[in-house]
JSON list of C-alpha atoms in Angstrom, two decimals:
[
{"chain": "T", "resi": 1, "resn": "UNK", "atom": "CA", "xyz": [74.66, -151.28, 2.82]},
{"chain": "T", "resi": 2, "resn": "UNK", "atom": "CA", "xyz": [71.81, -152.49, 0.57]},
{"chain": "T", "resi": 3, "resn": "UNK", "atom": "CA", "xyz": [70.86, -155.93, -0.03]},
{"chain": "T", "resi": 4, "resn": "UNK", "atom": "CA", "xyz": [72.48, -155.90, -3.61]},
{"chain": "T", "resi": 5, "resn": "UNK", "atom": "CA", "xyz": [75.47, -158.10, -3.67]},
{"chain": "T", "resi": 6, "resn": "UNK", "atom": "CA", "xyz": [77.36, -155.52, -5.96]},
{"chain": "T", "resi": 7, "resn": "UNK", "atom": "CA", "xyz": [76.28, -152.49, -4.19]},
{"chain": "T", "resi": 8, "resn": "UNK", "atom": "CA", "xyz": [78.98, -150.30, -2.77]},
{"chain": "T", "resi": 9, "resn": "UNK", "atom": "CA", "xyz": [79.98, -150.36, 1.05]},
{"chain": "T", "resi": 10, "resn": "UNK", "atom": "CA", "xyz": [79.05, -147.39, 2.63]},
{"chain": "T", "resi": 11, "resn": "UNK", "atom": "CA", "xyz": [82.24, -145.81, 4.16]},
{"chain": "T", "resi": 12, "resn": "UNK", "atom": "CA", "xyz": [81.62, -143.31, 7.12]},
{"chain": "T", "resi": 13, "resn": "UNK", "atom": "CA", "xyz": [83.68, -140.13, 7.29]},
{"chain": "T", "resi": 14, "resn": "UNK", "atom": "CA", "xyz": [84.90, -138.99, 10.71]},
{"chain": "T", "resi": 15, "resn": "UNK", "atom": "CA", "xyz": [88.00, -137.84, 12.76]},
{"chain": "T", "resi": 16, "resn": "UNK", "atom": "CA", "xyz": [90.70, -140.01, 14.39]},
{"chain": "T", "resi": 17, "resn": "UNK", "atom": "CA", "xyz": [92.89, -138.86, 17.02]},
{"chain": "T", "resi": 18, "resn": "UNK", "atom": "CA", "xyz": [96.33, -140.23, 17.35]},
{"chain": "T", "resi": 19, "resn": "UNK", "atom": "CA", "xyz": [99.16, -140.17, 20.08]},
{"chain": "T", "resi": 20, "resn": "UNK", "atom": "CA", "xyz": [101.77, -137.50, 18.62]},
{"chain": "T", "resi": 21, "resn": "UNK", "atom": "CA", "xyz": [104.64, -139.69, 19.96]},
{"chain": "T", "resi": 22, "resn": "UNK", "atom": "CA", "xyz": [103.49, -143.29, 19.00]},
{"chain": "T", "resi": 23, "resn": "UNK", "atom": "CA", "xyz": [100.78, -142.70, 16.76]},
{"chain": "T", "resi": 24, "resn": "UNK", "atom": "CA", "xyz": [98.46, -145.26, 18.44]},
{"chain": "T", "resi": 25, "resn": "UNK", "atom": "CA", "xyz": [94.92, -144.61, 17.97]},
{"chain": "T", "resi": 26, "resn": "UNK", "atom": "CA", "xyz": [93.39, -142.85, 20.95]},
{"chain": "T", "resi": 27, "resn": "UNK", "atom": "CA", "xyz": [89.81, -142.13, 19.63]},
{"chain": "T", "resi": 28, "resn": "UNK", "atom": "CA", "xyz": [87.51, -142.55, 16.66]},
{"chain": "T", "resi": 29, "resn": "UNK", "atom": "CA", "xyz": [84.82, -140.39, 16.03]},
{"chain": "T", "resi": 30, "resn": "UNK", "atom": "CA", "xyz": [82.45, -141.43, 13.00]},
{"chain": "T", "resi": 31, "resn": "UNK", "atom": "CA", "xyz": [79.83, -139.19, 11.72]},
{"chain": "T", "resi": 32, "resn": "UNK", "atom": "CA", "xyz": [76.36, -140.94, 12.28]},
{"chain": "T", "resi": 33, "resn": "UNK", "atom": "CA", "xyz": [75.18, -139.74, 8.77]},
{"chain": "T", "resi": 34, "resn": "UNK", "atom": "CA", "xyz": [77.66, -138.77, 6.06]},
{"chain": "T", "resi": 35, "resn": "UNK", "atom": "CA", "xyz": [76.99, -135.11, 5.18]},
{"chain": "T", "resi": 36, "resn": "UNK", "atom": "CA", "xyz": [75.62, -134.42, 1.69]},
{"chain": "T", "resi": 37, "resn": "UNK", "atom": "CA", "xyz": [78.13, -131.34, 1.10]},
{"chain": "T", "resi": 38, "resn": "UNK", "atom": "CA", "xyz": [81.73, -130.41, 2.16]},
{"chain": "T", "resi": 39, "resn": "UNK", "atom": "CA", "xyz": [82.91, -126.78, 1.98]},
{"chain": "T", "resi": 40, "resn": "UNK", "atom": "CA", "xyz": [86.61, -126.34, 1.28]},
{"chain": "T", "resi": 41, "resn": "UNK", "atom": "CA", "xyz": [88.69, -123.08, 1.02]},
{"chain": "T", "resi": 42, "resn": "UNK", "atom": "CA", "xyz": [92.18, -122.29, 0.03]},
{"chain": "T", "resi": 43, "resn": "UNK", "atom": "CA", "xyz": [94.49, -119.05, 0.84]},
{"chain": "T", "resi": 44, "resn": "UNK", "atom": "CA", "xyz": [97.40, -119.27, -1.51]},
{"chain": "T", "resi": 45, "resn": "UNK", "atom": "CA", "xyz": [100.58, -118.41, 0.20]},
{"chain": "T", "resi": 46, "resn": "UNK", "atom": "CA", "xyz": [102.73, -116.39, -2.04]},
{"chain": "T", "resi": 47, "resn": "UNK", "atom": "CA", "xyz": [104.45, -113.69, -0.08]},
{"chain": "T", "resi": 48, "resn": "UNK", "atom": "CA", "xyz": [101.78, -111.04, -0.77]},
{"chain": "T", "resi": 49, "resn": "UNK", "atom": "CA", "xyz": [101.87, -108.16, -3.39]},
{"chain": "T", "resi": 50, "resn": "UNK", "atom": "CA", "xyz": [103.76, -105.69, -1.17]},
{"chain": "T", "resi": 51, "resn": "UNK", "atom": "CA", "xyz": [106.92, -108.18, -0.91]},
{"chain": "T", "resi": 52, "resn": "UNK", "atom": "CA", "xyz": [106.33, -109.90, -4.46]},
{"chain": "T", "resi": 53, "resn": "UNK", "atom": "CA", "xyz": [109.06, -109.15, -6.92]},
{"chain": "T", "resi": 54, "resn": "UNK", "atom": "CA", "xyz": [108.58, -109.71, -10.76]},
{"chain": "T", "resi": 55, "resn": "UNK", "atom": "CA", "xyz": [110.68, -112.75, -10.62]},
{"chain": "T", "resi": 56, "resn": "UNK", "atom": "CA", "xyz": [108.72, -114.17, -7.68]},
{"chain": "T", "resi": 57, "resn": "UNK", "atom": "CA", "xyz": [105.27, -113.76, -9.24]},
{"chain": "T", "resi": 58, "resn": "UNK", "atom": "CA", "xyz": [105.04, -117.54, -10.05]},
{"chain": "T", "resi": 59, "resn": "UNK", "atom": "CA", "xyz": [106.62, -118.83, -6.79]},
{"chain": "T", "resi": 60, "resn": "UNK", "atom": "CA", "xyz": [104.58, -120.27, -3.66]},
{"chain": "T", "resi": 61, "resn": "UNK", "atom": "CA", "xyz": [106.31, -119.69, -0.24]},
{"chain": "T", "resi": 62, "resn": "UNK", "atom": "CA", "xyz": [104.31, -122.29, 1.49]},
{"chain": "T", "resi": 63, "resn": "UNK", "atom": "CA", "xyz": [101.27, -124.61, 0.95]},
{"chain": "T", "resi": 64, "resn": "UNK", "atom": "CA", "xyz": [97.94, -122.91, 0.99]},
{"chain": "T", "resi": 65, "resn": "UNK", "atom": "CA", "xyz": [96.01, -122.51, 3.96]},
{"chain": "T", "resi": 66, "resn": "UNK", "atom": "CA", "xyz": [93.04, -124.87, 3.43]},
{"chain": "T", "resi": 67, "resn": "UNK", "atom": "CA", "xyz": [90.00, -124.85, 5.56]},
{"chain": "T", "resi": 68, "resn": "UNK", "atom": "CA", "xyz": [87.35, -127.50, 5.65]},
{"chain": "T", "resi": 69, "resn": "UNK", "atom": "CA", "xyz": [83.57, -127.23, 6.95]},
{"chain": "T", "resi": 70, "resn": "UNK", "atom": "CA", "xyz": [81.29, -129.97, 7.34]},
{"chain": "T", "resi": 71, "resn": "UNK", "atom": "CA", "xyz": [77.77, -130.08, 8.99]},
{"chain": "T", "resi": 72, "resn": "UNK", "atom": "CA", "xyz": [76.95, -133.38, 10.61]},
{"chain": "T", "resi": 73, "resn": "UNK", "atom": "CA", "xyz": [73.65, -134.61, 12.27]},
{"chain": "T", "resi": 74, "resn": "UNK", "atom": "CA", "xyz": [73.11, -136.54, 15.36]},
{"chain": "T", "resi": 75, "resn": "UNK", "atom": "CA", "xyz": [69.81, -138.19, 15.94]},
{"chain": "T", "resi": 76, "resn": "UNK", "atom": "CA", "xyz": [69.11, -140.73, 18.93]},
{"chain": "T", "resi": 77, "resn": "UNK", "atom": "CA", "xyz": [65.60, -141.97, 17.11]},
{"chain": "T", "resi": 78, "resn": "UNK", "atom": "CA", "xyz": [66.74, -145.38, 16.00]},
{"chain": "T", "resi": 79, "resn": "UNK", "atom": "CA", "xyz": [68.55, -146.04, 19.31]},
{"chain": "T", "resi": 80, "resn": "UNK", "atom": "CA", "xyz": [65.50, -144.90, 21.30]},
{"chain": "T", "resi": 81, "resn": "UNK", "atom": "CA", "xyz": [63.60, -147.77, 19.66]},
{"chain": "T", "resi": 82, "resn": "UNK", "atom": "CA", "xyz": [65.81, -150.46, 21.49]},
{"chain": "T", "resi": 83, "resn": "UNK", "atom": "CA", "xyz": [66.36, -149.03, 24.86]},
{"chain": "T", "resi": 84, "resn": "UNK", "atom": "CA", "xyz": [67.70, -152.28, 26.23]},
{"chain": "T", "resi": 85, "resn": "UNK", "atom": "CA", "xyz": [70.39, -152.10, 23.69]},
{"chain": "T", "resi": 86, "resn": "UNK", "atom": "CA", "xyz": [71.18, -148.49, 23.64]},
{"chain": "T", "resi": 87, "resn": "UNK", "atom": "CA", "xyz": [70.97, -147.56, 27.36]},
{"chain": "T", "resi": 88, "resn": "UNK", "atom": "CA", "xyz": [72.83, -144.31, 26.94]},
{"chain": "T", "resi": 89, "resn": "UNK", "atom": "CA", "xyz": [70.40, -142.96, 24.35]},
{"chain": "T", "resi": 90, "resn": "UNK", "atom": "CA", "xyz": [67.60, -143.87, 26.61]},
{"chain": "T", "resi": 91, "resn": "UNK", "atom": "CA", "xyz": [69.30, -142.33, 29.75]},
{"chain": "T", "resi": 92, "resn": "UNK", "atom": "CA", "xyz": [71.29, -139.17, 28.20]},
{"chain": "T", "resi": 93, "resn": "UNK", "atom": "CA", "xyz": [70.33, -138.78, 24.38]},
{"chain": "T", "resi": 94, "resn": "UNK", "atom": "CA", "xyz": [73.02, -137.51, 22.17]},
{"chain": "T", "resi": 95, "resn": "UNK", "atom": "CA", "xyz": [75.00, -136.03, 25.05]},
{"chain": "T", "resi": 96, "resn": "UNK", "atom": "CA", "xyz": [78.00, -138.45, 24.78]},
{"chain": "T", "resi": 97, "resn": "UNK", "atom": "CA", "xyz": [78.32, -137.76, 21.06]},
{"chain": "T", "resi": 98, "resn": "UNK", "atom": "CA", "xyz": [78.38, -133.96, 21.66]},
{"chain": "T", "resi": 99, "resn": "UNK", "atom": "CA", "xyz": [80.93, -134.42, 24.30]},
{"chain": "T", "resi": 100, "resn": "UNK", "atom": "CA", "xyz": [83.22, -136.17, 22.33]},
{"chain": "T", "resi": 101, "resn": "UNK", "atom": "CA", "xyz": [83.10, -133.19, 19.78]},
{"chain": "T", "resi": 102, "resn": "UNK", "atom": "CA", "xyz": [83.31, -130.69, 22.45]},
{"chain": "T", "resi": 103, "resn": "UNK", "atom": "CA", "xyz": [86.58, -132.35, 23.61]},
{"chain": "T", "resi": 104, "resn": "UNK", "atom": "CA", "xyz": [88.13, -131.46, 20.40]},
{"chain": "T", "resi": 105, "resn": "UNK", "atom": "CA", "xyz": [88.30, -127.88, 21.51]},
{"chain": "T", "resi": 106, "resn": "UNK", "atom": "CA", "xyz": [88.60, -128.31, 25.12]},
{"chain": "T", "resi": 107, "resn": "UNK", "atom": "CA", "xyz": [91.67, -129.01, 27.19]},
{"chain": "T", "resi": 108, "resn": "UNK", "atom": "CA", "xyz": [91.42, -131.92, 29.64]},
{"chain": "T", "resi": 109, "resn": "UNK", "atom": "CA", "xyz": [91.16, -131.25, 33.36]},
{"chain": "T", "resi": 110, "resn": "UNK", "atom": "CA", "xyz": [94.60, -132.65, 33.77]},
{"chain": "T", "resi": 111, "resn": "UNK", "atom": "CA", "xyz": [95.83, -130.26, 31.67]},
{"chain": "T", "resi": 112, "resn": "UNK", "atom": "CA", "xyz": [94.14, -127.19, 33.52]},
{"chain": "T", "resi": 113, "resn": "UNK", "atom": "CA", "xyz": [95.51, -128.72, 36.77]},
{"chain": "T", "resi": 114, "resn": "UNK", "atom": "CA", "xyz": [99.06, -129.20, 35.46]},
{"chain": "T", "resi": 115, "resn": "UNK", "atom": "CA", "xyz": [99.04, -125.30, 34.20]},
{"chain": "T", "resi": 116, "resn": "UNK", "atom": "CA", "xyz": [97.59, -123.98, 37.43]},
{"chain": "T", "resi": 117, "resn": "UNK", "atom": "CA", "xyz": [100.37, -125.64, 39.38]},
{"chain": "T", "resi": 118, "resn": "UNK", "atom": "CA", "xyz": [102.98, -124.39, 36.94]},
{"chain": "T", "resi": 119, "resn": "UNK", "atom": "CA", "xyz": [101.67, -120.96, 37.40]},
{"chain": "T", "resi": 120, "resn": "UNK", "atom": "CA", "xyz": [101.60, -121.57, 41.04]},
{"chain": "T", "resi": 121, "resn": "UNK", "atom": "CA", "xyz": [105.07, -122.81, 41.20]},
{"chain": "T", "resi": 122, "resn": "UNK", "atom": "CA", "xyz": [106.25, -119.61, 39.54]},
{"chain": "T", "resi": 123, "resn": "UNK", "atom": "CA", "xyz": [107.15, -121.15, 36.10]},
{"chain": "T", "resi": 124, "resn": "UNK", "atom": "CA", "xyz": [107.90, -118.39, 33.68]},
{"chain": "T", "resi": 125, "resn": "UNK", "atom": "CA", "xyz": [106.93, -120.21, 30.79]},
{"chain": "T", "resi": 126, "resn": "UNK", "atom": "CA", "xyz": [104.01, -122.80, 30.79]},
{"chain": "T", "resi": 127, "resn": "UNK", "atom": "CA", "xyz": [104.03, -125.38, 28.26]},
{"chain": "T", "resi": 128, "resn": "UNK", "atom": "CA", "xyz": [100.72, -127.16, 27.64]},
{"chain": "T", "resi": 129, "resn": "UNK", "atom": "CA", "xyz": [100.83, -130.73, 26.95]},
{"chain": "T", "resi": 130, "resn": "UNK", "atom": "CA", "xyz": [100.80, -131.77, 23.43]},
{"chain": "T", "resi": 131, "resn": "UNK", "atom": "CA", "xyz": [97.15, -132.44, 22.12]},
{"chain": "T", "resi": 132, "resn": "UNK", "atom": "CA", "xyz": [96.58, -135.52, 20.22]},
{"chain": "T", "resi": 133, "resn": "UNK", "atom": "CA", "xyz": [97.08, -135.31, 16.36]},
{"chain": "T", "resi": 134, "resn": "UNK", "atom": "CA", "xyz": [93.50, -134.81, 14.94]},
{"chain": "T", "resi": 135, "resn": "UNK", "atom": "CA", "xyz": [93.15, -136.32, 11.48]},
{"chain": "T", "resi": 136, "resn": "UNK", "atom": "CA", "xyz": [89.99, -135.83, 9.17]},
{"chain": "T", "resi": 137, "resn": "UNK", "atom": "CA", "xyz": [89.10, -138.76, 7.24]},
{"chain": "T", "resi": 138, "resn": "UNK", "atom": "CA", "xyz": [87.07, -138.71, 4.24]},
{"chain": "T", "resi": 139, "resn": "UNK", "atom": "CA", "xyz": [87.50, -141.46, 1.86]},
{"chain": "T", "resi": 140, "resn": "UNK", "atom": "CA", "xyz": [90.77, -142.92, 1.14]},
{"chain": "T", "resi": 141, "resn": "UNK", "atom": "CA", "xyz": [91.93, -140.06, -1.03]},
{"chain": "T", "resi": 142, "resn": "UNK", "atom": "CA", "xyz": [91.52, -137.55, 1.90]},
{"chain": "T", "resi": 143, "resn": "UNK", "atom": "CA", "xyz": [93.16, -138.26, 4.94]},
{"chain": "T", "resi": 144, "resn": "UNK", "atom": "CA", "xyz": [94.54, -134.92, 6.56]},
{"chain": "T", "resi": 145, "resn": "UNK", "atom": "CA", "xyz": [96.00, -133.92, 9.90]},
{"chain": "T", "resi": 146, "resn": "UNK", "atom": "CA", "xyz": [93.77, -130.76, 11.05]},
{"chain": "T", "resi": 147, "resn": "UNK", "atom": "CA", "xyz": [93.05, -128.28, 13.97]},
{"chain": "T", "resi": 148, "resn": "UNK", "atom": "CA", "xyz": [89.49, -127.83, 14.85]},
{"chain": "T", "resi": 149, "resn": "UNK", "atom": "CA", "xyz": [88.77, -124.08, 14.75]},
{"chain": "T", "resi": 150, "resn": "UNK", "atom": "CA", "xyz": [84.94, -123.83, 15.05]},
{"chain": "T", "resi": 151, "resn": "UNK", "atom": "CA", "xyz": [82.24, -125.81, 16.46]},
{"chain": "T", "resi": 152, "resn": "UNK", "atom": "CA", "xyz": [78.69, -124.78, 16.47]},
{"chain": "T", "resi": 153, "resn": "UNK", "atom": "CA", "xyz": [75.79, -127.00, 17.71]},
{"chain": "T", "resi": 154, "resn": "UNK", "atom": "CA", "xyz": [72.02, -126.73, 17.22]},
{"chain": "T", "resi": 155, "resn": "UNK", "atom": "CA", "xyz": [70.13, -128.79, 19.50]},
{"chain": "T", "resi": 156, "resn": "UNK", "atom": "CA", "xyz": [66.57, -129.37, 18.04]},
{"chain": "T", "resi": 157, "resn": "UNK", "atom": "CA", "xyz": [64.88, -132.20, 20.53]},
{"chain": "T", "resi": 158, "resn": "UNK", "atom": "CA", "xyz": [64.82, -132.88, 24.10]},
{"chain": "T", "resi": 159, "resn": "UNK", "atom": "CA", "xyz": [63.37, -135.60, 26.39]},
{"chain": "T", "resi": 160, "resn": "UNK", "atom": "CA", "xyz": [61.71, -134.82, 29.42]},
{"chain": "T", "resi": 161, "resn": "UNK", "atom": "CA", "xyz": [64.76, -134.54, 31.36]},
{"chain": "T", "resi": 162, "resn": "UNK", "atom": "CA", "xyz": [66.27, -132.05, 28.88]},
{"chain": "T", "resi": 163, "resn": "UNK", "atom": "CA", "xyz": [68.80, -134.31, 27.26]},
{"chain": "T", "resi": 164, "resn": "UNK", "atom": "CA", "xyz": [69.07, -133.50, 23.58]},
{"chain": "T", "resi": 165, "resn": "UNK", "atom": "CA", "xyz": [67.84, -136.13, 21.10]},
{"chain": "T", "resi": 166, "resn": "UNK", "atom": "CA", "xyz": [68.62, -134.61, 17.99]},
{"chain": "T", "resi": 167, "resn": "UNK", "atom": "CA", "xyz": [71.47, -132.13, 16.93]},
{"chain": "T", "resi": 168, "resn": "UNK", "atom": "CA", "xyz": [73.19, -130.46, 13.91]},
{"chain": "T", "resi": 169, "resn": "UNK", "atom": "CA", "xyz": [76.78, -129.73, 14.18]},
{"chain": "T", "resi": 170, "resn": "UNK", "atom": "CA", "xyz": [78.98, -127.53, 11.98]},
{"chain": "T", "resi": 171, "resn": "UNK", "atom": "CA", "xyz": [82.47, -128.24, 12.39]},
{"chain": "T", "resi": 172, "resn": "UNK", "atom": "CA", "xyz": [85.41, -125.97, 11.03]},
{"chain": "T", "resi": 173, "resn": "UNK", "atom": "CA", "xyz": [88.95, -127.29, 10.61]},
{"chain": "T", "resi": 174, "resn": "UNK", "atom": "CA", "xyz": [92.33, -126.00, 9.14]},
{"chain": "T", "resi": 175, "resn": "UNK", "atom": "CA", "xyz": [94.42, -128.45, 7.51]},
{"chain": "T", "resi": 176, "resn": "UNK", "atom": "CA", "xyz": [97.89, -128.61, 9.22]},
{"chain": "T", "resi": 177, "resn": "UNK", "atom": "CA", "xyz": [100.97, -128.66, 7.06]},
{"chain": "T", "resi": 178, "resn": "UNK", "atom": "CA", "xyz": [104.83, -128.65, 7.26]},
{"chain": "T", "resi": 179, "resn": "UNK", "atom": "CA", "xyz": [104.66, -125.09, 7.54]},
{"chain": "T", "resi": 180, "resn": "UNK", "atom": "CA", "xyz": [102.67, -125.52, 10.88]},
{"chain": "T", "resi": 181, "resn": "UNK", "atom": "CA", "xyz": [104.37, -128.55, 12.34]},
{"chain": "T", "resi": 182, "resn": "UNK", "atom": "CA", "xyz": [107.64, -129.07, 10.57]},
{"chain": "T", "resi": 183, "resn": "UNK", "atom": "CA", "xyz": [108.62, -132.18, 8.68]},
{"chain": "T", "resi": 184, "resn": "UNK", "atom": "CA", "xyz": [109.75, -134.22, 11.59]},
{"chain": "T", "resi": 185, "resn": "UNK", "atom": "CA", "xyz": [106.23, -134.17, 13.33]},
{"chain": "T", "resi": 186, "resn": "UNK", "atom": "CA", "xyz": [103.85, -136.95, 12.60]},
{"chain": "T", "resi": 187, "resn": "UNK", "atom": "CA", "xyz": [101.27, -134.45, 11.35]},
{"chain": "T", "resi": 188, "resn": "UNK", "atom": "CA", "xyz": [103.83, -133.22, 8.85]},
{"chain": "T", "resi": 189, "resn": "UNK", "atom": "CA", "xyz": [104.58, -136.68, 7.66]},
{"chain": "T", "resi": 190, "resn": "UNK", "atom": "CA", "xyz": [100.55, -137.32, 6.98]},
{"chain": "T", "resi": 191, "resn": "UNK", "atom": "CA", "xyz": [100.42, -133.89, 5.30]},
{"chain": "T", "resi": 192, "resn": "UNK", "atom": "CA", "xyz": [103.14, -135.00, 2.97]},
{"chain": "T", "resi": 193, "resn": "UNK", "atom": "CA", "xyz": [101.45, -138.37, 2.14]},
{"chain": "T", "resi": 194, "resn": "UNK", "atom": "CA", "xyz": [98.25, -136.36, 1.47]},
{"chain": "T", "resi": 195, "resn": "UNK", "atom": "CA", "xyz": [100.12, -133.99, -0.84]},
{"chain": "T", "resi": 196, "resn": "UNK", "atom": "CA", "xyz": [101.47, -137.14, -2.87]},
{"chain": "T", "resi": 197, "resn": "UNK", "atom": "CA", "xyz": [98.06, -138.63, -3.07]},
{"chain": "T", "resi": 198, "resn": "UNK", "atom": "CA", "xyz": [96.92, -135.18, -4.54]},
{"chain": "T", "resi": 199, "resn": "UNK", "atom": "CA", "xyz": [99.73, -135.21, -7.10]},
{"chain": "T", "resi": 200, "resn": "UNK", "atom": "CA", "xyz": [99.01, -138.74, -8.10]},
{"chain": "T", "resi": 201, "resn": "UNK", "atom": "CA", "xyz": [95.39, -138.08, -8.60]},
{"chain": "T", "resi": 202, "resn": "UNK", "atom": "CA", "xyz": [96.11, -135.05, -10.59]},
{"chain": "T", "resi": 203, "resn": "UNK", "atom": "CA", "xyz": [98.51, -137.03, -12.84]},
{"chain": "T", "resi": 204, "resn": "UNK", "atom": "CA", "xyz": [95.63, -139.57, -13.41]},
{"chain": "T", "resi": 205, "resn": "UNK", "atom": "CA", "xyz": [93.52, -136.52, -15.00]},
{"chain": "T", "resi": 206, "resn": "UNK", "atom": "CA", "xyz": [96.21, -135.47, -17.22]},
{"chain": "T", "resi": 207, "resn": "UNK", "atom": "CA", "xyz": [95.35, -133.21, -20.22]},
{"chain": "T", "resi": 208, "resn": "UNK", "atom": "CA", "xyz": [91.94, -134.92, -20.58]},
{"chain": "T", "resi": 209, "resn": "UNK", "atom": "CA", "xyz": [90.51, -132.95, -17.84]},
{"chain": "T", "resi": 210, "resn": "UNK", "atom": "CA", "xyz": [90.34, -129.79, -20.03]},
{"chain": "T", "resi": 211, "resn": "UNK", "atom": "CA", "xyz": [90.15, -131.06, -23.62]},
{"chain": "T", "resi": 212, "resn": "UNK", "atom": "CA", "xyz": [89.56, -127.44, -24.87]},
{"chain": "T", "resi": 213, "resn": "UNK", "atom": "CA", "xyz": [92.90, -126.18, -23.90]},
{"chain": "T", "resi": 214, "resn": "UNK", "atom": "CA", "xyz": [96.06, -126.72, -25.98]},
{"chain": "T", "resi": 215, "resn": "UNK", "atom": "CA", "xyz": [99.58, -126.66, -25.03]},
{"chain": "T", "resi": 216, "resn": "UNK", "atom": "CA", "xyz": [100.71, -123.65, -23.40]},
{"chain": "T", "resi": 217, "resn": "UNK", "atom": "CA", "xyz": [97.20, -122.47, -22.81]},
{"chain": "T", "resi": 218, "resn": "UNK", "atom": "CA", "xyz": [96.57, -122.05, -26.71]},
{"chain": "T", "resi": 219, "resn": "UNK", "atom": "CA", "xyz": [93.11, -123.03, -27.72]}
]
């Protein structure tokens, strides 16, 4: 935040992990620097051309499949200037931050051991432990439950012990909807809250957003 009294407070984007049962916060992953861009894609769910009847041409079968991609940067340079205050950065660089991100796409050791024990006991169906609810936070207007689908890391600088000091991370996510988890699941409720925020924002735009269009699409 700058020294000007009326300057806006910088809000960091990031990821929050919640307990699926209680909703308690398990982990907060704040991006070190807010990325300059965010890529979003939508795949409309309308049943497909082969199954669409003329009366269903204007109907949706489910919320769209929404994907989000974001690039983040990690840099230990600032922390390395104060090794007494940031001992981890001096010892292992950005390894801890990278490890937190990697755990978004890895099962825990306890989950792996539990699955192995269930298989050894002859269980016909092994039901893995439910993962925390992962929530992507990008301003108060965009708080959505997601499933991390892609993670790529480019490490660019290393200390003498080969600990990474700087890295670029590309994170791909799929927004979870009620079609994925149901209405009763905590993630489903969060998606509905996000949808309501979208509808409220769209209502604020009104017809002024497209002044060249008239009623019914007549210019």
